[in-house]
Coordinates of C-alpha atoms in Angstrom, one line a residue:
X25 CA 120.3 141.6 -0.2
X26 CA 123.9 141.7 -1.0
X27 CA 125.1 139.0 -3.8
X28 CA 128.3 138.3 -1.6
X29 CA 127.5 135.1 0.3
X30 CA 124.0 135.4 -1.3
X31 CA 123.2 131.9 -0.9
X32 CA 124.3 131.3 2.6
X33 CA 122.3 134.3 3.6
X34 CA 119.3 132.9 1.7
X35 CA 119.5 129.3 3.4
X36 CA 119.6 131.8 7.3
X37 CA 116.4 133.6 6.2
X38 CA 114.6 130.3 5.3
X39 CA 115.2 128.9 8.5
X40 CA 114.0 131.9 10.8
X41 CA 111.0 132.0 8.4
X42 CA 110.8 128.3 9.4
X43 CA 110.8 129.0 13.2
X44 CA 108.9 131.6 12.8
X45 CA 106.1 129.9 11.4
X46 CA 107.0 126.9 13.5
X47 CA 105.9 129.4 16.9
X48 CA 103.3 131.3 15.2
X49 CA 101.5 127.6 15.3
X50 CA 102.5 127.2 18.8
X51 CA 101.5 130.7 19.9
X52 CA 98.0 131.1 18.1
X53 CA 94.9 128.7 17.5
X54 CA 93.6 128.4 14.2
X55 CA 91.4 131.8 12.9
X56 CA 92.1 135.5 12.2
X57 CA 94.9 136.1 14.1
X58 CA 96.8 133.3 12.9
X59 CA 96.2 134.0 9.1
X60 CA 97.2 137.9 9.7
X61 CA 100.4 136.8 11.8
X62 CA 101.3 134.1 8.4
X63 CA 100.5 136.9 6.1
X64 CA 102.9 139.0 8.1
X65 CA 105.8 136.7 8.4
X66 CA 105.4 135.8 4.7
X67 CA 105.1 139.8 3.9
X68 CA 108.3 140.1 5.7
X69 CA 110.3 137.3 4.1
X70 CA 109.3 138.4 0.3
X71 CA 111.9 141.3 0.6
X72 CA 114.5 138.9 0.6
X73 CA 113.3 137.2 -2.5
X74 CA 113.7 140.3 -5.3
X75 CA 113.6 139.4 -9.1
X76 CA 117.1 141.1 -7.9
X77 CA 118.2 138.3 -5.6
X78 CA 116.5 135.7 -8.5
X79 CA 118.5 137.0 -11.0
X80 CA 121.5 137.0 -9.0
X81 CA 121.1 133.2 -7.6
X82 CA 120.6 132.3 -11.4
X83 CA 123.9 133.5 -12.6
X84 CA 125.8 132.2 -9.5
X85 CA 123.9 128.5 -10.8
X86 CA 125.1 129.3 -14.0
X87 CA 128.6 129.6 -12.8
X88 CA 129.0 127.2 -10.4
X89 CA 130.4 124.3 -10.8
X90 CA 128.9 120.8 -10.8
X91 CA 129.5 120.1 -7.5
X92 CA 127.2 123.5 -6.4
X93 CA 124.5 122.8 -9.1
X94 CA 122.2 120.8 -6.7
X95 CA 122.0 122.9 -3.8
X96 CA 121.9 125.8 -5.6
X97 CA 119.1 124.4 -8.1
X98 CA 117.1 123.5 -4.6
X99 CA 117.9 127.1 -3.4
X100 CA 116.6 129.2 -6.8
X101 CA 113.6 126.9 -6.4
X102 CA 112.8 127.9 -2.8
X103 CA 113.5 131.5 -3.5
X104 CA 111.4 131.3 -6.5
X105 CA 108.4 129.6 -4.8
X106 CA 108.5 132.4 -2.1
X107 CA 108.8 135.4 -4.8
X108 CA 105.7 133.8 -6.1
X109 CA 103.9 133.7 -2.6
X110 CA 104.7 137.2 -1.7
X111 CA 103.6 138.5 -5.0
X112 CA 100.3 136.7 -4.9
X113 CA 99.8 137.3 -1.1
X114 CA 97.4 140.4 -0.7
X115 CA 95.1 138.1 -3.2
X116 CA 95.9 135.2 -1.6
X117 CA 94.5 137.2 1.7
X118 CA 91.3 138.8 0.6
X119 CA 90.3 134.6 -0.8
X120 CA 90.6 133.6 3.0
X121 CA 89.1 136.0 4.5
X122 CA 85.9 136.0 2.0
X123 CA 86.1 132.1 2.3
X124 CA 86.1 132.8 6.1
X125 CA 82.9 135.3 6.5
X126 CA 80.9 133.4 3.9
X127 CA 77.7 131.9 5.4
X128 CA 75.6 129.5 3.4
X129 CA 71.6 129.4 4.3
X130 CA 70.3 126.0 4.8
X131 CA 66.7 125.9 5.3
X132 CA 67.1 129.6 7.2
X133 CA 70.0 128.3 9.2
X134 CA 73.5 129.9 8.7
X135 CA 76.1 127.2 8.3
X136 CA 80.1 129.1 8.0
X137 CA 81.1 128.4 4.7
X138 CA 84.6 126.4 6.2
X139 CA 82.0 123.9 8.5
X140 CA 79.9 122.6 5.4
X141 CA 82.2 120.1 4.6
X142 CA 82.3 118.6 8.3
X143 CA 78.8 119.4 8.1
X144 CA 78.0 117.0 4.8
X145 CA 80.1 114.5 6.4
X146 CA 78.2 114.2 9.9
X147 CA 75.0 114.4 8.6
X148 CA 73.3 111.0 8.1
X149 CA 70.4 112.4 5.4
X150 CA 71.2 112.5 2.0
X151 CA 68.6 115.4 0.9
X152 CA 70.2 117.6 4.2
X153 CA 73.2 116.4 2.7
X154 CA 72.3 117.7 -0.8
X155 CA 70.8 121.2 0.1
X156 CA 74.0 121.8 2.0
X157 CA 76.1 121.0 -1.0
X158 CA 73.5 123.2 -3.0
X159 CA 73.9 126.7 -0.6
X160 CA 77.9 125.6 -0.6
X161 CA 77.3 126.3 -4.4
X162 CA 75.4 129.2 -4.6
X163 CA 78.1 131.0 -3.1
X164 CA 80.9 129.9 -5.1
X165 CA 80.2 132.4 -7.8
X166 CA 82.4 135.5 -6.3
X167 CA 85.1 133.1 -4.7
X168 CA 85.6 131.9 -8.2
X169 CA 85.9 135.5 -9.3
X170 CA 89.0 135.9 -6.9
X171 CA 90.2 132.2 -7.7
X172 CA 90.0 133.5 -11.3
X173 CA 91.9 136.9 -11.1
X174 CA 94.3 135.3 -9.3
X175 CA 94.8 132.5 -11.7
X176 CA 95.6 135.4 -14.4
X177 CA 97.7 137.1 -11.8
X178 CA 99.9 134.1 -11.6
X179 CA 100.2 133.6 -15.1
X180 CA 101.7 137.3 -15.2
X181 CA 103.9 137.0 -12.3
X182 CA 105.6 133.6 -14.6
X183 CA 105.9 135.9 -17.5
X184 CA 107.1 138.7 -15.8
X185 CA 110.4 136.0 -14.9
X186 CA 110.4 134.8 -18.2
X187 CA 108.2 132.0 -18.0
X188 CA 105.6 131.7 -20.6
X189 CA 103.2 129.6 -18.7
X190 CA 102.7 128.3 -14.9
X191 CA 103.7 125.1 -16.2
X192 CA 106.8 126.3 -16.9
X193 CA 107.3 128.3 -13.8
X194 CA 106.5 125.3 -11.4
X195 CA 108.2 123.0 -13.1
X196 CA 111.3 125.2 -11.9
X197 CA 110.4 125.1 -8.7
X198 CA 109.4 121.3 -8.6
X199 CA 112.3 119.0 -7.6
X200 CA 110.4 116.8 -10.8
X201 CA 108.5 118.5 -13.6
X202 CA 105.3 117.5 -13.3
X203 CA 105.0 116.3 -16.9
X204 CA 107.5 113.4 -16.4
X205 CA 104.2 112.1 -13.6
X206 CA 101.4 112.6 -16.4
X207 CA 102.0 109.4 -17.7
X208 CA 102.4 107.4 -14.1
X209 CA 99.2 108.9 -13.1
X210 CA 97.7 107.9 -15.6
X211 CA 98.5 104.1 -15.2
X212 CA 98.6 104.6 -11.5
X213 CA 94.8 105.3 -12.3
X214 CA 94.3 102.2 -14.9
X215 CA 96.1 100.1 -13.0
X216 CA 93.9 100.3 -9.9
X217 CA 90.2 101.1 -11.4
X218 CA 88.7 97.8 -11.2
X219 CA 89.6 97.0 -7.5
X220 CA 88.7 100.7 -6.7
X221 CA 85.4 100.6 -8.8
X222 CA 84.4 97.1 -6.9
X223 CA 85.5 98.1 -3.1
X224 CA 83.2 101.9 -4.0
X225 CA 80.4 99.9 -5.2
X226 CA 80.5 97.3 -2.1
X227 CA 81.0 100.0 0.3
X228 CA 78.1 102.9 -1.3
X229 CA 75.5 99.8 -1.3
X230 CA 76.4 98.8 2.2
X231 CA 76.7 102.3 3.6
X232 CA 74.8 104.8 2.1
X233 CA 72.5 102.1 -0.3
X234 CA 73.4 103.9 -3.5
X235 CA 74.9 102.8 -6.8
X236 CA 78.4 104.1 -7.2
X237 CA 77.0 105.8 -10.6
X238 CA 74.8 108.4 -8.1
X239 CA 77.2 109.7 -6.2
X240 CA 78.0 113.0 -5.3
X241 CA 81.1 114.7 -3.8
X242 CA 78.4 115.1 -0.4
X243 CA 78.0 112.0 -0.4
X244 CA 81.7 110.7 -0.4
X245 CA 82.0 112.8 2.4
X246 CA 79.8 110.6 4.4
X247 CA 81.4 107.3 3.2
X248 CA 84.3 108.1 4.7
X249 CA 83.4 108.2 8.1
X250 CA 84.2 105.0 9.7
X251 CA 81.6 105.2 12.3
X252 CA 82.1 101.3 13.6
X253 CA 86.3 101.7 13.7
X254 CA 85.8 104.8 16.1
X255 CA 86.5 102.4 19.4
X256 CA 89.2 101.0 17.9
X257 CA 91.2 104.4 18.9
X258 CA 90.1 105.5 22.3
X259 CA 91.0 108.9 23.7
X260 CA 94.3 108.8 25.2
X261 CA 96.0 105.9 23.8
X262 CA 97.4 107.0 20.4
X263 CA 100.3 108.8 22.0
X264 CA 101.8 105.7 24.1
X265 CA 100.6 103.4 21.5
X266 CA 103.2 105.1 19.3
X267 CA 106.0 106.0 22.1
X268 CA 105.9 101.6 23.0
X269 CA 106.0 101.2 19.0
X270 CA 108.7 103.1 18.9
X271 CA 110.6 102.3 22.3
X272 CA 110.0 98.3 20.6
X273 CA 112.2 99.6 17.6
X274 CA 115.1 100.7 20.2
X275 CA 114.4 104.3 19.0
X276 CA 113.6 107.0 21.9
X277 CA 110.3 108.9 21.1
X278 CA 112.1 112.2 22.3
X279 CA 115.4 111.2 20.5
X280 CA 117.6 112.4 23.3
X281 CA 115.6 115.8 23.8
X282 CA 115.3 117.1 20.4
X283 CA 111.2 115.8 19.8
X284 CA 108.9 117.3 22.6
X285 CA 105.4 116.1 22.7
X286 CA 103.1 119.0 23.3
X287 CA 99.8 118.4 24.5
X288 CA 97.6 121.1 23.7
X289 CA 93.7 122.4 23.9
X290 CA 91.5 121.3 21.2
X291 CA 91.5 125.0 19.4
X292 CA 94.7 124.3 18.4
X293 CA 93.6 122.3 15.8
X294 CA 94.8 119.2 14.3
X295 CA 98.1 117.4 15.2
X296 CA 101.3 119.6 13.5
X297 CA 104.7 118.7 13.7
X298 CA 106.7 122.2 13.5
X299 CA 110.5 122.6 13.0
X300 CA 111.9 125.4 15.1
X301 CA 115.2 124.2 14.4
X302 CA 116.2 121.5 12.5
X303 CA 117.0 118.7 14.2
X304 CA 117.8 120.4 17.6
X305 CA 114.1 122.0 18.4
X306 CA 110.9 119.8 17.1
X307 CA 107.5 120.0 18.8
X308 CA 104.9 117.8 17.9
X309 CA 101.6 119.4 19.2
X310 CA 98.4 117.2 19.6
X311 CA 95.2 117.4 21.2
X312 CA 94.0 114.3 22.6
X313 CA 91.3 112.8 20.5
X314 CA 90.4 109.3 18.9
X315 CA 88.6 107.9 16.0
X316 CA 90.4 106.3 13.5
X317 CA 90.7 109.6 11.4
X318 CA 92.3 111.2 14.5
X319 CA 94.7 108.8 14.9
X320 CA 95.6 108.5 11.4
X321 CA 96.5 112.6 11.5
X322 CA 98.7 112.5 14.7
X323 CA 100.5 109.2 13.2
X324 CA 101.1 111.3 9.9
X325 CA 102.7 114.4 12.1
X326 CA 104.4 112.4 14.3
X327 CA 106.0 110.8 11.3
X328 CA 107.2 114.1 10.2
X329 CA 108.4 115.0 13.3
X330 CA 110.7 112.1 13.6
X331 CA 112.1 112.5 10.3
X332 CA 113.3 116.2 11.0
X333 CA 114.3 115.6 14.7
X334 CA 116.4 112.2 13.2
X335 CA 118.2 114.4 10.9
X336 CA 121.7 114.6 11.3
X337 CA 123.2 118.1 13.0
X338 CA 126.1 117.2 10.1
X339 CA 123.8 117.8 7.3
X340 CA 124.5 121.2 5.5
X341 CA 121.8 123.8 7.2
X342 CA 120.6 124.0 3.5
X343 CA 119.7 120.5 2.8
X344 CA 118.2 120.4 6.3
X345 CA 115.9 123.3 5.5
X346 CA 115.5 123.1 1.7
X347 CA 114.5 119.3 1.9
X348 CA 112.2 117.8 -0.5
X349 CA 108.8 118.0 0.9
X350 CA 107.7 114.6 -0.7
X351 CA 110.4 113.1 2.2
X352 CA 108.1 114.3 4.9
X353 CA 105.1 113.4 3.6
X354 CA 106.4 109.8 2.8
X355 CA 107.4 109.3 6.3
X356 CA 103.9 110.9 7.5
X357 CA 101.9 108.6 5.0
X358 CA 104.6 105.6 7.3
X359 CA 103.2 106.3 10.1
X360 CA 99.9 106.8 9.5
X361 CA 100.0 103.0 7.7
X362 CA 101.3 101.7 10.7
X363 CA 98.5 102.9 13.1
X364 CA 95.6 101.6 10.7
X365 CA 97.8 98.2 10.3
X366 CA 95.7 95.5 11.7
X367 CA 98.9 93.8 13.4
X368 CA 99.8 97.1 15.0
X369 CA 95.9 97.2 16.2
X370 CA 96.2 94.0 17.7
X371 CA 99.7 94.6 19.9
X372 CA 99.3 98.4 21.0
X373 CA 95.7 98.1 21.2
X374 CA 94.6 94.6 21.9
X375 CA 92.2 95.3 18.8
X376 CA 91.2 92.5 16.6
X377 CA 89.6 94.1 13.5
X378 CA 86.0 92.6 11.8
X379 CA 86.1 91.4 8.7
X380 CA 85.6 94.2 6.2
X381 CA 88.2 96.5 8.2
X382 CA 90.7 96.0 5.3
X383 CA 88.5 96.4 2.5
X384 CA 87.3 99.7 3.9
X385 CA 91.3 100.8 4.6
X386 CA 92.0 99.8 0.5
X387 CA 88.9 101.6 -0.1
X388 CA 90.0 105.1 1.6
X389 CA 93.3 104.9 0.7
X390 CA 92.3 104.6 -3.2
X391 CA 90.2 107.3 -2.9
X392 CA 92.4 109.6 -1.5
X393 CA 95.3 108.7 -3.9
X394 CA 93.2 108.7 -7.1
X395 CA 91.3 112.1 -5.7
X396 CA 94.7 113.6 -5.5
X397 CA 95.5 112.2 -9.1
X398 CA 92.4 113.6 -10.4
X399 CA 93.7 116.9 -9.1
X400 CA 97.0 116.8 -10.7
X401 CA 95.7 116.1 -13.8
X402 CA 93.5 118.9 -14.1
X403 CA 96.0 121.0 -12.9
X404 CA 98.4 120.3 -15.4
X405 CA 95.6 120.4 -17.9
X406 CA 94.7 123.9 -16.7
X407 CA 98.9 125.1 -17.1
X408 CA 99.4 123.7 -20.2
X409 CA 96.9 125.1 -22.0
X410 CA 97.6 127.9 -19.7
X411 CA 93.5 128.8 -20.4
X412 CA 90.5 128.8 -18.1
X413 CA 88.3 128.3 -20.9
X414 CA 86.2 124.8 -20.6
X415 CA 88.6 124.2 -17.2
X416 CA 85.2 123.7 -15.3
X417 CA 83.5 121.0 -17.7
X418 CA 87.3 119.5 -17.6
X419 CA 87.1 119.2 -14.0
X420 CA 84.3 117.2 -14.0
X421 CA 85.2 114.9 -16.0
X422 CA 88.6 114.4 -15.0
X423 CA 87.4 114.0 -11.7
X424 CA 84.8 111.3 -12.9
X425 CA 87.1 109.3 -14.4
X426 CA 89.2 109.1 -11.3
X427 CA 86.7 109.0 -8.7
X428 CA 83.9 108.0 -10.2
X429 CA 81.7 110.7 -8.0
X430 CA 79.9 113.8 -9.7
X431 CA 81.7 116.4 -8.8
X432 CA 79.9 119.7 -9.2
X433 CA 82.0 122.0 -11.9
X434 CA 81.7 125.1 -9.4
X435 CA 84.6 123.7 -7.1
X436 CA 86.9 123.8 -10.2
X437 CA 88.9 126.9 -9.2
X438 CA 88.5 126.2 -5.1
X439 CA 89.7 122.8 -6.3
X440 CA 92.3 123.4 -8.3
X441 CA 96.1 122.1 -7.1
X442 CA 97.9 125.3 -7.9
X443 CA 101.1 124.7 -6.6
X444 CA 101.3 121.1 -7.3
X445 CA 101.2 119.5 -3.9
X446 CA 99.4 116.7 -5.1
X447 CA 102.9 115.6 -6.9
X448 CA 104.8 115.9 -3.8
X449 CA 102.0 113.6 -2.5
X450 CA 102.3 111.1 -5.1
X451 CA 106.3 111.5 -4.9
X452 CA 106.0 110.8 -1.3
X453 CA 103.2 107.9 -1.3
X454 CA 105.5 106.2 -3.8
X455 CA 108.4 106.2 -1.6
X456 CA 106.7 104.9 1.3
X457 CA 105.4 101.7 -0.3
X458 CA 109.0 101.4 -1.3
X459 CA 110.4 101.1 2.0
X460 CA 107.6 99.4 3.5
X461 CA 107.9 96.5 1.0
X462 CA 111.6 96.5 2.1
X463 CA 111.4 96.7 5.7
X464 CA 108.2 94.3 5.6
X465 CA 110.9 91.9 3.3
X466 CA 113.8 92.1 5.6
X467 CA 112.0 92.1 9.2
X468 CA 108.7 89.9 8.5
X469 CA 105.2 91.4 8.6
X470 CA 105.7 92.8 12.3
X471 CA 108.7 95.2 11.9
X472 CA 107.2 97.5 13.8
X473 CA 108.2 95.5 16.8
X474 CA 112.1 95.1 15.5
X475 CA 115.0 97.3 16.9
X476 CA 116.9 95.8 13.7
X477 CA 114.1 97.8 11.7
X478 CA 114.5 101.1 14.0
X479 CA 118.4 101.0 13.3
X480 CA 117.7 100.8 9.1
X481 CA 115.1 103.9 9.7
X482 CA 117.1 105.6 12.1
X483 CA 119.8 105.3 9.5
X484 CA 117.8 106.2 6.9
X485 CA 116.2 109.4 8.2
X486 CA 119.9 110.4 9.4
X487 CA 120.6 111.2 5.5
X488 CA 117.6 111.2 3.6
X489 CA 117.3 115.2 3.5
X490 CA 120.6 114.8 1.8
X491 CA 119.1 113.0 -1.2
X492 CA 117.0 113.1 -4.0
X493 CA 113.6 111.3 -3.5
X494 CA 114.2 109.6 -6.8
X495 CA 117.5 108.1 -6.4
X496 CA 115.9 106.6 -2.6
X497 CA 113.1 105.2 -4.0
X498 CA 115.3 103.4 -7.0
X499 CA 118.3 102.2 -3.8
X500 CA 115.1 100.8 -1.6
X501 CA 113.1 99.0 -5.0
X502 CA 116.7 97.5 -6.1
X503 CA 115.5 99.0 -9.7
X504 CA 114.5 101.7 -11.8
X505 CA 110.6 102.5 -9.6
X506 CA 107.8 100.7 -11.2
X507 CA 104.4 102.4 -11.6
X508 CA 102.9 99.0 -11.5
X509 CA 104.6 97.6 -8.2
X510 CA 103.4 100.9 -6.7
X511 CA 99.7 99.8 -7.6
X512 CA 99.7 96.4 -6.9
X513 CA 101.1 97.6 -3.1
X514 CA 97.6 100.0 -2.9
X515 CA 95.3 97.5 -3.9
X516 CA 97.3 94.6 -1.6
X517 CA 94.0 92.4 -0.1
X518 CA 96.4 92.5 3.5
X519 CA 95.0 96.3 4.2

């Protein structure tokens, strides 16, 4: 690629590789064909980013001057991510498709490898449950193989830029290094063990009869369930429960043509939101479905979708396709709040919630946060001593400590967090409670029903590509963030 107008080509071939992932999700159901037409489209865009084009963009940074140092820092780090990709794709390819043909025998009967997990959490017998997990594991010995060479391979690719470690490498490509969040974890985790460790031991007694100190990752799969909150989301009612939600706020759920709501068959899995064009052309594809769950995942999607079809057309094309990830996620982990809100329940719905409904939401949502802070920490202990040696005792025990569920040491490499998405989760979790606590401040508890609240996030979502995740969390808190005030808003008693 030529170095003259290096970045503003760079910025043009991240957003066709955007639309063209956007349609190869609209075109193809989950399976083969999509993971060959990714593979493809990923193939394809790795010629653009060369150690060439890398080394180029880093002495343009270099040069620039201050006003260019952002978007050009956020442009290396894109390009670097998707060097990275494309060097580790053909590995990347041969783990999904043995994940995809491996069968695990379960008393003689063949269960897909990818269905065990949906097949722990359905079934209602713990020893089913447990010779399941037991054929999952017998067959995790050559997946780790590949998880394991490609571990190695990763660590060469960081070297071969001049990174000593992955650690180093992903902390250039991070908008944050990850070892400025070892410390918040940490207290994140402290801060919230007691309430966690009482809600698990209420619920595991009450649901499965079990101390918390016997669980196992099987079983945690079929705590989280919610079998009585099913009817509280019927089929067919998520969709205009959010539209009149929105419609309340004085927002228009198709924000003047740009958002399309796409109804689809079932095979296309789960709800996505998918940017063909930022913020001219969103689609937000759904199935119709219910159950709590269900409703939680097309709240999250929709909340991305709003955020990208809110954008403003003014924003530079590179902040509007470069954007910090940890913004969508924030405004997916909004909406899927807001569904689950008892309030919300009550006026889209007509639901009034029993009386252990918010005990069992705290309970999920601690789970999920500290699973995914159990994850980072390994992670970052695997990169920095940049050395699979003892990673999969490690595991286990980090995963103890912030789950308190036995986690089986095979899933260590399956497991692992390689590319730090667990950090944009945390980054984006953080930033929600933020402007939740400011919007539930400013509006009263129902804000969800004030167009004074939809101008403030219509406002917001104009802009918020064009900023750093940091400095809107600090302008919504009033302060430097607070670990602590991030904690106390997960363990709140209100749900």
């Amino acid at each position: 690629m030529a170095v003259e107008n290096l970045p503003e080509r760079l910025v043009q071939t991240g957003a066709a590789y955007q639309r063209e992932v956007a349609l190869i999700h609209l075109d193809t159901p989950p399976g083969d064909t999509r993971e060959a037409r990714l593979a493809e489209a990923m193939a394809h865009q790795g010629e653009a980013y060369t150690t060439t084009t890398l080394e180029a963009l880093q002495s343009q940074l270099t040069a620039a001057p201050a006003s260019h140092q952002e978007t050009l820092t956020r442009l290396r780090a894109w390009a670097l991510a998707m060097h990275v990709r494309s060097a580790l794709l053909p590995m990347q390819r041969e783990l999904q498709t043995r994940q995809r043909t491996t069968v695990c025998l379960v008393d003689e009967e063949p269960i897909a490898l990818r269905a065990s997990f949906a097949a722990m959490a359905t079934e209602t017998r713990r020893d089913r449950r447990a010779a399941i997990e037991a054929a999952v594991l017998l067959q995790l010995g050559p997946l780790n193989e590949l998880c394991e060479a490609q571990c190695k391979a990763l660590t060469a690719v960081a070297e071969s830029l001049g990174y000593a470690t992955p650690e180093a490498l992903w902390s250039a490509i991070m908008p944050v290094e990850p070892a400025a969040y070892q410390d918040i974890a940490t207290q994140i985790l402290d801060q919230t063990r007691q309430v966690y460790v009482d809600l698990l031991t209420w619920a595991a007694r009450r649901r499965l009869r079990l101390p918390p100190g016997q669980l196992r990752r099987h079983d945690i799969l079929a705590l989280f369930t919610f079998p009585e909150y099913q009817s509280y989301y019927q089929p067919g009612t998520v969709v205009p429960g959010l539209q009149a939600c929105l419609r309340a706020m004085g927002l228009d759920p198709y924000v003047d043509g740009r958002l399309a709501w796409r109804e689809r068959a079932a095979a296309f899995g789960p709800p996505a939101a998918l940017a063909l064009h930022i913020p001219d052309e969103i689609v937000l594809s759904y199935a119709q479905g219910g159950g709590l769950k269900g409703a939680e995942a097309l709240a999250s999607a929709s909340g991305r979708a709003l955020l990208w079809a809110y954008t403003s057309p003014d924003l530079p094309l590179s902040s509007r396709v470069l954007g910090d990830p940890a913004l969508l996620d924030s405004n997916a982990q909004l909406f899927a709040e807001l569904s689950a809100e008892p309030r919300w329940l009550q006026h889209y719905f007509g639901v009034s919630v029993d009386q252990n409904y918010t005990a069992w939401r705290r309970l999920d949502r601690l789970y999920r946060l500290r699973r995914h802070l159990g994850r980072f920490l390994y992670t970052r202990h695997v990169y920095t001593t940049n050395s699979l040696a003892g990673a999969a005792e490690a595991y286990r025990d980090i995963m103890m400590d912030a789950c308190h569920v036995d986690y089986p040491q095979e899933y260590y490499l399956l497991d692992g967090d390689w590319e730090y998405t667990t950090l944009t989760v945390l980054r984006g979790w953080s930033l929600t409670y933020a402007l939740q606590r400011v919007l539930g401040e400013q509006y009263a508890e129902d804000w969800f029903r004030n167009p004074d609240a939809g101008e403030q996030l219509q406002q917001y979502w104009h802009s918020a590509f064009a900023e750093r995740l940091e400095n809107l969390r600090d302008q919504l808190s009033g302060t430097s963030w607070d670990a602590a005030l991030f904690a106390a808003a997960l363990i709140r008693e209100d749900g």
